[in-house]
């Protein structure tokens, strides 16, 4: 799989061990995980519907996320 084409730029945060990159998908209101070794792309958060609902995985809603960061121990992902 690949990240969807976008006219907007992607913001990326690397996992502390470097095995994954977390990417905010602005146009689709989702957060994606890209496995560095394989290039496999999965959605880790975001229903795809614009909104502002906290929650895990497909329950969370974002309204065009613009930034992403990961904690130094990899236990938390922050989306702006």
PDB file of N, CA and C in Angstrom:
ATOM      1  N   UNK A   1       0.849  -1.187   0.000  1.00  0.00           N
ATOM      2  CA  UNK A   1       0.000   0.000   0.000  1.00  0.00           C
ATOM      3  C   UNK A   1       0.887   1.239   0.000  1.00  0.00           C
ATOM      4  N   UNK A   2       0.297   2.339  -0.368  1.00  0.00           N
ATOM      5  CA  UNK A   2       1.036   3.602  -0.415  1.00  0.00           C
ATOM      6  C   UNK A   2       0.187   4.688   0.213  1.00  0.00           C
ATOM      7  N   UNK A   3       0.834   5.763   0.607  1.00  0.00           N
ATOM      8  CA  UNK A   3       0.088   6.922   1.095  1.00  0.00           C
ATOM      9  C   UNK A   3      -0.686   7.518  -0.058  1.00  0.00           C
ATOM     10  N   UNK A   4      -1.876   8.039   0.204  1.00  0.00           N
ATOM     11  CA  UNK A   4      -2.654   8.629  -0.889  1.00  0.00           C
ATOM     12  C   UNK A   4      -1.980   9.867  -1.454  1.00  0.00           C
ATOM     13  N   UNK A   5      -2.183  10.109  -2.729  1.00  0.00           N
ATOM     14  CA  UNK A   5      -1.645  11.319  -3.347  1.00  0.00           C
ATOM     15  C   UNK A   5      -2.294  12.531  -2.711  1.00  0.00           C
ATOM     16  N   UNK A   6      -1.532  13.605  -2.563  1.00  0.00           N
ATOM     17  CA  UNK A   6      -2.049  14.800  -1.910  1.00  0.00           C
ATOM     18  C   UNK A   6      -1.355  16.029  -2.466  1.00  0.00           C
ATOM     19  N   UNK A   7      -2.110  17.109  -2.579  1.00  0.00           N
ATOM     20  CA  UNK A   7      -1.511  18.392  -2.946  1.00  0.00           C
ATOM     21  C   UNK A   7      -0.891  19.060  -1.727  1.00  0.00           C
ATOM     22  N   UNK A   8      -1.205  18.546  -0.539  1.00  0.00           N
ATOM     23  CA  UNK A   8      -0.677  19.090   0.707  1.00  0.00           C
ATOM     24  C   UNK A   8       0.530  18.283   1.151  1.00  0.00           C
ATOM     25  N   UNK A   9       1.357  18.878   1.973  1.00  0.00           N
ATOM     26  CA  UNK A   9       2.520  18.164   2.488  1.00  0.00           C
ATOM     27  C   UNK A   9       2.103  17.285   3.659  1.00  0.00           C
ATOM     28  N   UNK A  10       2.899  16.298   3.944  1.00  0.00           N
ATOM     29  CA  UNK A  10       2.681  15.412   5.080  1.00  0.00           C
ATOM     30  C   UNK A  10       3.648  15.786   6.194  1.00  0.00           C
ATOM     31  N   UNK A  11       3.175  15.736   7.451  1.00  0.00           N
ATOM     32  CA  UNK A  11       4.048  15.879   8.608  1.00  0.00           C
ATOM     33  C   UNK A  11       4.352  14.474   9.114  1.00  0.00           C
ATOM     34  N   UNK A  12       5.616  14.213   9.451  1.00  0.00           N
ATOM     35  CA  UNK A  12       6.050  12.871   9.821  1.00  0.00           C
ATOM     36  C   UNK A  12       6.746  12.893  11.171  1.00  0.00           C
ATOM     37  N   UNK A  13       6.487  11.866  11.986  1.00  0.00           N
ATOM     38  CA  UNK A  13       7.207  11.651  13.246  1.00  0.00           C
ATOM     39  C   UNK A  13       7.727  10.220  13.235  1.00  0.00           C
ATOM     40  N   UNK A  14       8.998  10.045  13.528  1.00  0.00           N
ATOM     41  CA  UNK A  14       9.602   8.711  13.538  1.00  0.00           C
ATOM     42  C   UNK A  14       9.469   8.082  14.916  1.00  0.00           C
ATOM     43  N   UNK A  15       9.240   6.775  14.937  1.00  0.00           N
ATOM     44  CA  UNK A  15       9.216   6.060  16.213  1.00  0.00           C
ATOM     45  C   UNK A  15      10.616   6.115  16.820  1.00  0.00           C
ATOM     46  N   UNK A  16      10.718   6.044  18.152  1.00  0.00           N
ATOM     47  CA  UNK A  16      12.038   6.145  18.788  1.00  0.00           C
ATOM     48  C   UNK A  16      13.051   5.111  18.292  1.00  0.00           C
ATOM     49  N   UNK A  17      12.583   3.931  17.931  1.00  0.00           N
ATOM     50  CA  UNK A  17      13.517   2.906  17.454  1.00  0.00           C
ATOM     51  C   UNK A  17      13.743   2.958  15.942  1.00  0.00           C
ATOM     52  N   UNK A  18      13.059   3.878  15.271  1.00  0.00           N
ATOM     53  CA  UNK A  18      13.253   4.054  13.838  1.00  0.00           C
ATOM     54  C   UNK A  18      12.562   3.033  12.968  1.00  0.00           C
ATOM     55  N   UNK A  19      11.737   2.168  13.546  1.00  0.00           N
ATOM     56  CA  UNK A  19      11.104   1.116  12.758  1.00  0.00           C
ATOM     57  C   UNK A  19       9.854   1.581  12.013  1.00  0.00           C
ATOM     58  N   UNK A  20       9.296   2.716  12.434  1.00  0.00           N
ATOM     59  CA  UNK A  20       8.058   3.192  11.817  1.00  0.00           C
ATOM     60  C   UNK A  20       8.058   4.710  11.722  1.00  0.00           C
ATOM     61  N   UNK A  21       7.311   5.196  10.745  1.00  0.00           N
ATOM     62  CA  UNK A  21       7.073   6.633  10.607  1.00  0.00           C
ATOM     63  C   UNK A  21       5.570   6.838  10.721  1.00  0.00           C
ATOM     64  N   UNK A  22       5.174   7.815  11.514  1.00  0.00           N
ATOM     65  CA  UNK A  22       3.767   8.156  11.669  1.00  0.00           C
ATOM     66  C   UNK A  22       3.515   9.417  10.860  1.00  0.00           C
ATOM     67  N   UNK A  23       2.470   9.391  10.055  1.00  0.00           N
ATOM     68  CA  UNK A  23       2.231  10.449   9.082  1.00  0.00           C
ATOM     69  C   UNK A  23       0.815  10.975   9.253  1.00  0.00           C
ATOM     70  N   UNK A  24       0.680  12.306   9.301  1.00  0.00           N
ATOM     71  CA  UNK A  24      -0.669  12.873   9.305  1.00  0.00           C
ATOM     72  C   UNK A  24      -1.123  12.994   7.864  1.00  0.00           C
ATOM     73  N   UNK A  25      -2.292  12.447   7.599  1.00  0.00           N
ATOM     74  CA  UNK A  25      -2.890  12.469   6.266  1.00  0.00           C
ATOM     75  C   UNK A  25      -3.946  13.574   6.280  1.00  0.00           C
ATOM     76  N   UNK A  26      -3.525  14.780   5.950  1.00  0.00           N
ATOM     77  CA  UNK A  26      -4.339  15.992   6.039  1.00  0.00           C
ATOM     78  C   UNK A  26      -5.660  15.860   5.303  1.00  0.00           C
ATOM     79  N   UNK A  27      -5.615  15.444   4.057  1.00  0.00           N
ATOM     80  CA  UNK A  27      -6.818  15.400   3.222  1.00  0.00           C
ATOM     81  C   UNK A  27      -7.839  14.367   3.688  1.00  0.00           C
ATOM     82  N   UNK A  28      -7.372  13.290   4.292  1.00  0.00           N
ATOM     83  CA  UNK A  28      -8.268  12.200   4.677  1.00  0.00           C
ATOM     84  C   UNK A  28      -8.549  12.134   6.174  1.00  0.00           C
ATOM     85  N   UNK A  29      -8.010  13.102   6.940  1.00  0.00           N
ATOM     86  CA  UNK A  29      -8.260  13.185   8.384  1.00  0.00           C
ATOM     87  C   UNK A  29      -7.893  11.897   9.113  1.00  0.00           C
ATOM     88  N   UNK A  30      -6.730  11.354   8.767  1.00  0.00           N
ATOM     89  CA  UNK A  30      -6.269  10.107   9.373  1.00  0.00           C
ATOM     90  C   UNK A  30      -4.796  10.203   9.748  1.00  0.00           C
ATOM     91  N   UNK A  31      -4.375   9.311  10.638  1.00  0.00           N
ATOM     92  CA  UNK A  31      -2.967   9.163  10.991  1.00  0.00           C
ATOM     93  C   UNK A  31      -2.541   7.794  10.485  1.00  0.00           C
ATOM     94  N   UNK A  32      -1.460   7.769   9.721  1.00  0.00           N
ATOM     95  CA  UNK A  32      -0.983   6.525   9.107  1.00  0.00           C
ATOM     96  C   UNK A  32       0.349   6.108   9.738  1.00  0.00           C
ATOM     97  N   UNK A  33       0.578   4.805   9.722  1.00  0.00           N
ATOM     98  CA  UNK A  33       1.857   4.244  10.161  1.00  0.00           C
ATOM     99  C   UNK A  33       2.503   3.589   8.949  1.00  0.00           C
ATOM    100  N   UNK A  34       3.746   3.933   8.708  1.00  0.00           N
ATOM    101  CA  UNK A  34       4.507   3.342   7.612  1.00  0.00           C
ATOM    102  C   UNK A  34       5.647   2.532   8.221  1.00  0.00           C
ATOM    103  N   UNK A  35       5.654   1.229   7.948  1.00  0.00           N
ATOM    104  CA  UNK A  35       6.742   0.372   8.416  1.00  0.00           C
ATOM    105  C   UNK A  35       7.957   0.640   7.529  1.00  0.00           C
ATOM    106  N   UNK A  36       9.051   1.072   8.133  1.00  0.00           N
ATOM    107  CA  UNK A  36      10.237   1.454   7.374  1.00  0.00           C
ATOM    108  C   UNK A  36      10.797   0.270   6.588  1.00  0.00           C
ATOM    109  N   UNK A  37      10.855  -0.892   7.192  1.00  0.00           N
ATOM    110  CA  UNK A  37      11.468  -2.059   6.545  1.00  0.00           C
ATOM    111  C   UNK A  37      10.693  -2.539   5.323  1.00  0.00           C
ATOM    112  N   UNK A  38       9.366  -2.430   5.381  1.00  0.00           N
ATOM    113  CA  UNK A  38       8.557  -3.010   4.308  1.00  0.00           C
ATOM    114  C   UNK A  38       7.790  -1.989   3.474  1.00  0.00           C
ATOM    115  N   UNK A  39       7.602  -0.785   4.026  1.00  0.00           N
ATOM    116  CA  UNK A  39       6.798   0.224   3.346  1.00  0.00           C
ATOM    117  C   UNK A  39       5.301   0.032   3.533  1.00  0.00           C
ATOM    118  N   UNK A  40       4.907  -0.966   4.344  1.00  0.00           N
ATOM    119  CA  UNK A  40       3.483  -1.221   4.590  1.00  0.00           C
ATOM    120  C   UNK A  40       2.855  -0.020   5.296  1.00  0.00           C
ATOM    121  N   UNK A  41       1.669   0.375   4.824  1.00  0.00           N
ATOM    122  CA  UNK A  41       0.960   1.525   5.378  1.00  0.00           C
ATOM    123  C   UNK A  41      -0.334   1.050   6.025  1.00  0.00           C
ATOM    124  N   UNK A  42      -0.562   1.451   7.278  1.00  0.00           N
ATOM    125  CA  UNK A  42      -1.808   1.153   7.969  1.00  0.00           C
ATOM    126  C   UNK A  42      -2.348   2.431   8.592  1.00  0.00           C
ATOM    127  N   UNK A  43      -3.642   2.467   8.810  1.00  0.00           N
ATOM    128  CA  UNK A  43      -4.259   3.592   9.500  1.00  0.00           C
ATOM    129  C   UNK A  43      -4.291   3.272  10.983  1.00  0.00           C
ATOM    130  N   UNK A  44      -3.719   4.165  11.803  1.00  0.00           N
ATOM    131  CA  UNK A  44      -3.716   3.932  13.243  1.00  0.00           C
ATOM    132  C   UNK A  44      -4.774   4.756  13.964  1.00  0.00           C
ATOM    133  N   UNK A  45      -5.244   5.832  13.359  1.00  0.00           N
ATOM    134  CA  UNK A  45      -6.284   6.653  13.986  1.00  0.00           C
ATOM    135  C   UNK A  45      -6.971   7.496  12.928  1.00  0.00           C
ATOM    136  N   UNK A  46      -8.233   7.736  13.181  1.00  0.00           N
ATOM    137  CA  UNK A  46      -9.011   8.596  12.301  1.00  0.00           C
ATOM    138  C   UNK A  46     -10.077   7.832  11.557  1.00  0.00           C
ATOM    139  N   UNK A  47     -11.293   8.353  11.642  1.00  0.00           N
ATOM    140  CA  UNK A  47     -12.418   7.706  10.974  1.00  0.00           C
ATOM    141  C   UNK A  47     -12.526   8.115   9.509  1.00  0.00           C
ATOM    142  N   UNK A  48     -11.824   9.198   9.153  1.00  0.00           N
ATOM    143  CA  UNK A  48     -11.925   9.726   7.800  1.00  0.00           C
ATOM    144  C   UNK A  48     -12.959  10.832   7.693  1.00  0.00           C
ATOM    145  N   UNK A  49     -13.768  10.988   8.739  1.00  0.00           N
ATOM    146  CA  UNK A  49     -14.765  12.045   8.795  1.00  0.00           C
ATOM    147  C   UNK A  49     -14.189  13.212   9.573  1.00  0.00           C
ATOM    148  N   UNK A  50     -14.302  14.411   9.039  1.00  0.00           N
ATOM    149  CA  UNK A  50     -13.789  15.593   9.716  1.00  0.00           C
ATOM    150  C   UNK A  50     -14.552  15.817  11.015  1.00  0.00           C
ATOM    151  N   UNK A  51     -13.815  16.053  12.104  1.00  0.00           N
ATOM    152  CA  UNK A  51     -14.430  16.292  13.406  1.00  0.00           C
ATOM    153  C   UNK A  51     -13.371  16.456  14.463  1.00  0.00           C
ATOM    154  N   UNK A  52     -13.772  16.455  15.708  1.00  0.00           N
ATOM    155  CA  UNK A  52     -12.816  16.599  16.811  1.00  0.00           C
ATOM    156  C   UNK A  52     -13.229  15.688  17.958  1.00  0.00           C
ATOM    157  N   UNK A  53     -13.216  14.399  17.698  1.00  0.00           N
ATOM    158  CA  UNK A  53     -13.594  13.409  18.688  1.00  0.00           C
ATOM    159  C   UNK A  53     -12.358  12.647  19.147  1.00  0.00           C
ATOM    160  N   UNK A  54     -12.116  12.644  20.472  1.00  0.00           N
ATOM    161  CA  UNK A  54     -11.027  11.849  21.021  1.00  0.00           C
ATOM    162  C   UNK A  54     -11.421  10.380  20.972  1.00  0.00           C
ATOM    163  N   UNK A  55     -10.434   9.531  20.821  1.00  0.00           N
ATOM    164  CA  UNK A  55     -10.706   8.104  20.822  1.00  0.00           C
ATOM    165  C   UNK A  55      -9.593   7.361  20.129  1.00  0.00           C
ATOM    166  N   UNK A  56      -9.671   6.059  20.241  1.00  0.00           N
ATOM    167  CA  UNK A  56      -8.649   5.211  19.632  1.00  0.00           C
ATOM    168  C   UNK A  56      -9.071   4.802  18.230  1.00  0.00           C
ATOM    169  N   UNK A  57      -8.110   4.541  17.429  1.00  0.00           N
ATOM    170  CA  UNK A  57      -8.274   3.976  16.087  1.00  0.00           C
ATOM    171  C   UNK A  57      -9.351   4.675  15.274  1.00  0.00           C
ATOM    172  N   UNK A  58     -10.343   3.932  14.792  1.00  0.00           N
ATOM    173  CA  UNK A  58     -11.355   4.475  13.905  1.00  0.00           C
ATOM    174  C   UNK A  58     -12.390   5.362  14.563  1.00  0.00           C
ATOM    175  N   UNK A  59     -12.361   5.486  15.883  1.00  0.00           N
ATOM    176  CA  UNK A  59     -13.307   6.356  16.594  1.00  0.00           C
ATOM    177  C   UNK A  59     -12.841   7.810  16.553  1.00  0.00           C
ATOM    178  N   UNK A  60     -11.551   8.026  16.590  1.00  0.00           N
ATOM    179  CA  UNK A  60     -10.997   9.390  16.608  1.00  0.00           C
ATOM    180  C   UNK A  60     -11.363  10.134  15.336  1.00  0.00           C
ATOM    181  N   UNK A  61     -11.603  11.424  15.495  1.00  0.00           N
ATOM    182  CA  UNK A  61     -11.864  12.270  14.331  1.00  0.00           C
ATOM    183  C   UNK A  61     -10.920  13.466  14.381  1.00  0.00           C
ATOM    184  N   UNK A  62     -10.404  13.826  13.228  1.00  0.00           N
ATOM    185  CA  UNK A  62      -9.517  14.974  13.090  1.00  0.00           C
ATOM    186  C   UNK A  62     -10.095  15.917  12.052  1.00  0.00           C
ATOM    187  N   UNK A  63      -9.801  17.182  12.200  1.00  0.00           N
ATOM    188  CA  UNK A  63     -10.227  18.172  11.224  1.00  0.00           C
ATOM    189  C   UNK A  63      -8.977  18.723  10.556  1.00  0.00           C
ATOM    190  N   UNK A  64      -8.563  18.043   9.507  1.00  0.00           N
ATOM    191  CA  UNK A  64      -7.366  18.415   8.751  1.00  0.00           C
ATOM    192  C   UNK A  64      -6.153  18.577   9.671  1.00  0.00           C
ATOM    193  N   UNK A  65      -5.639  17.458  10.183  1.00  0.00           N
ATOM    194  CA  UNK A  65      -4.486  17.521  11.097  1.00  0.00           C
ATOM    195  C   UNK A  65      -3.278  18.158  10.427  1.00  0.00           C
ATOM    196  N   UNK A  66      -2.589  18.991  11.185  1.00  0.00           N
ATOM    197  CA  UNK A  66      -1.448  19.739  10.632  1.00  0.00           C
ATOM    198  C   UNK A  66      -0.105  19.360  11.241  1.00  0.00           C
ATOM    199  N   UNK A  67      -0.109  18.607  12.313  1.00  0.00           N
ATOM    200  CA  UNK A  67       1.155  18.266  12.950  1.00  0.00           C
ATOM    201  C   UNK A  67       1.034  16.983  13.728  1.00  0.00           C
ATOM    202  N   UNK A  68       2.167  16.344  13.939  1.00  0.00           N
ATOM    203  CA  UNK A  68       2.199  15.085  14.668  1.00  0.00           C
ATOM    204  C   UNK A  68       3.535  14.982  15.390  1.00  0.00           C
ATOM    205  N   UNK A  69       3.505  14.400  16.579  1.00  0.00           N
ATOM    206  CA  UNK A  69       4.730  14.174  17.356  1.00  0.00           C
ATOM    207  C   UNK A  69       4.549  12.896  18.158  1.00  0.00           C
ATOM    208  N   UNK A  70       5.654  12.269  18.492  1.00  0.00           N
ATOM    209  CA  UNK A  70       5.613  11.043  19.288  1.00  0.00           C
ATOM    210  C   UNK A  70       6.476  11.244  20.527  1.00  0.00           C
ATOM    211  N   UNK A  71       6.043  10.668  21.647  1.00  0.00           N
ATOM    212  CA  UNK A  71       6.817  10.799  22.882  1.00  0.00           C
ATOM    213  C   UNK A  71       8.143  10.073  22.731  1.00  0.00           C
ATOM    214  N   UNK A  72       9.115  10.454  23.537  1.00  0.00           N
ATOM    215  CA  UNK A  72      10.460   9.868  23.423  1.00  0.00           C
ATOM    216  C   UNK A  72      10.481   8.376  23.723  1.00  0.00           C
ATOM    217  N   UNK A  73       9.505   7.893  24.522  1.00  0.00           N
ATOM    218  CA  UNK A  73       9.464   6.454  24.796  1.00  0.00           C
ATOM    219  C   UNK A  73       8.510   5.709  23.842  1.00  0.00           C
ATOM    220  N   UNK A  74       7.867   6.441  22.937  1.00  0.00           N
ATOM    221  CA  UNK A  74       6.992   5.831  21.949  1.00  0.00           C
ATOM    222  C   UNK A  74       5.628   5.433  22.472  1.00  0.00           C
ATOM    223  N   UNK A  75       5.275   5.839  23.681  1.00  0.00           N
ATOM    224  CA  UNK A  75       4.007   5.414  24.273  1.00  0.00           C
ATOM    225  C   UNK A  75       2.829   6.312  23.900  1.00  0.00           C
ATOM    226  N   UNK A  76       3.099   7.483  23.371  1.00  0.00           N
ATOM    227  CA  UNK A  76       2.006   8.421  23.048  1.00  0.00           C
ATOM    228  C   UNK A  76       2.270   9.132  21.735  1.00  0.00           C
ATOM    229  N   UNK A  77       1.207   9.320  20.982  1.00  0.00           N
ATOM    230  CA  UNK A  77       1.257  10.034  19.714  1.00  0.00           C
ATOM    231  C   UNK A  77       0.378  11.267  19.856  1.00  0.00           C
ATOM    232  N   UNK A  78       0.898  12.426  19.496  1.00  0.00           N
ATOM    233  CA  UNK A  78       0.181  13.677  19.659  1.00  0.00           C
ATOM    234  C   UNK A  78      -0.142  14.258  18.281  1.00  0.00           C
ATOM    235  N   UNK A  79      -1.385  14.700  18.106  1.00  0.00           N
ATOM    236  CA  UNK A  79      -1.841  15.236  16.820  1.00  0.00           C
ATOM    237  C   UNK A  79      -2.370  16.640  17.032  1.00  0.00           C
ATOM    238  N   UNK A  80      -1.974  17.551  16.144  1.00  0.00           N
ATOM    239  CA  UNK A  80      -2.460  18.933  16.213  1.00  0.00           C
ATOM    240  C   UNK A  80      -3.223  19.267  14.964  1.00  0.00           C
TER     241      UNK A  80
END
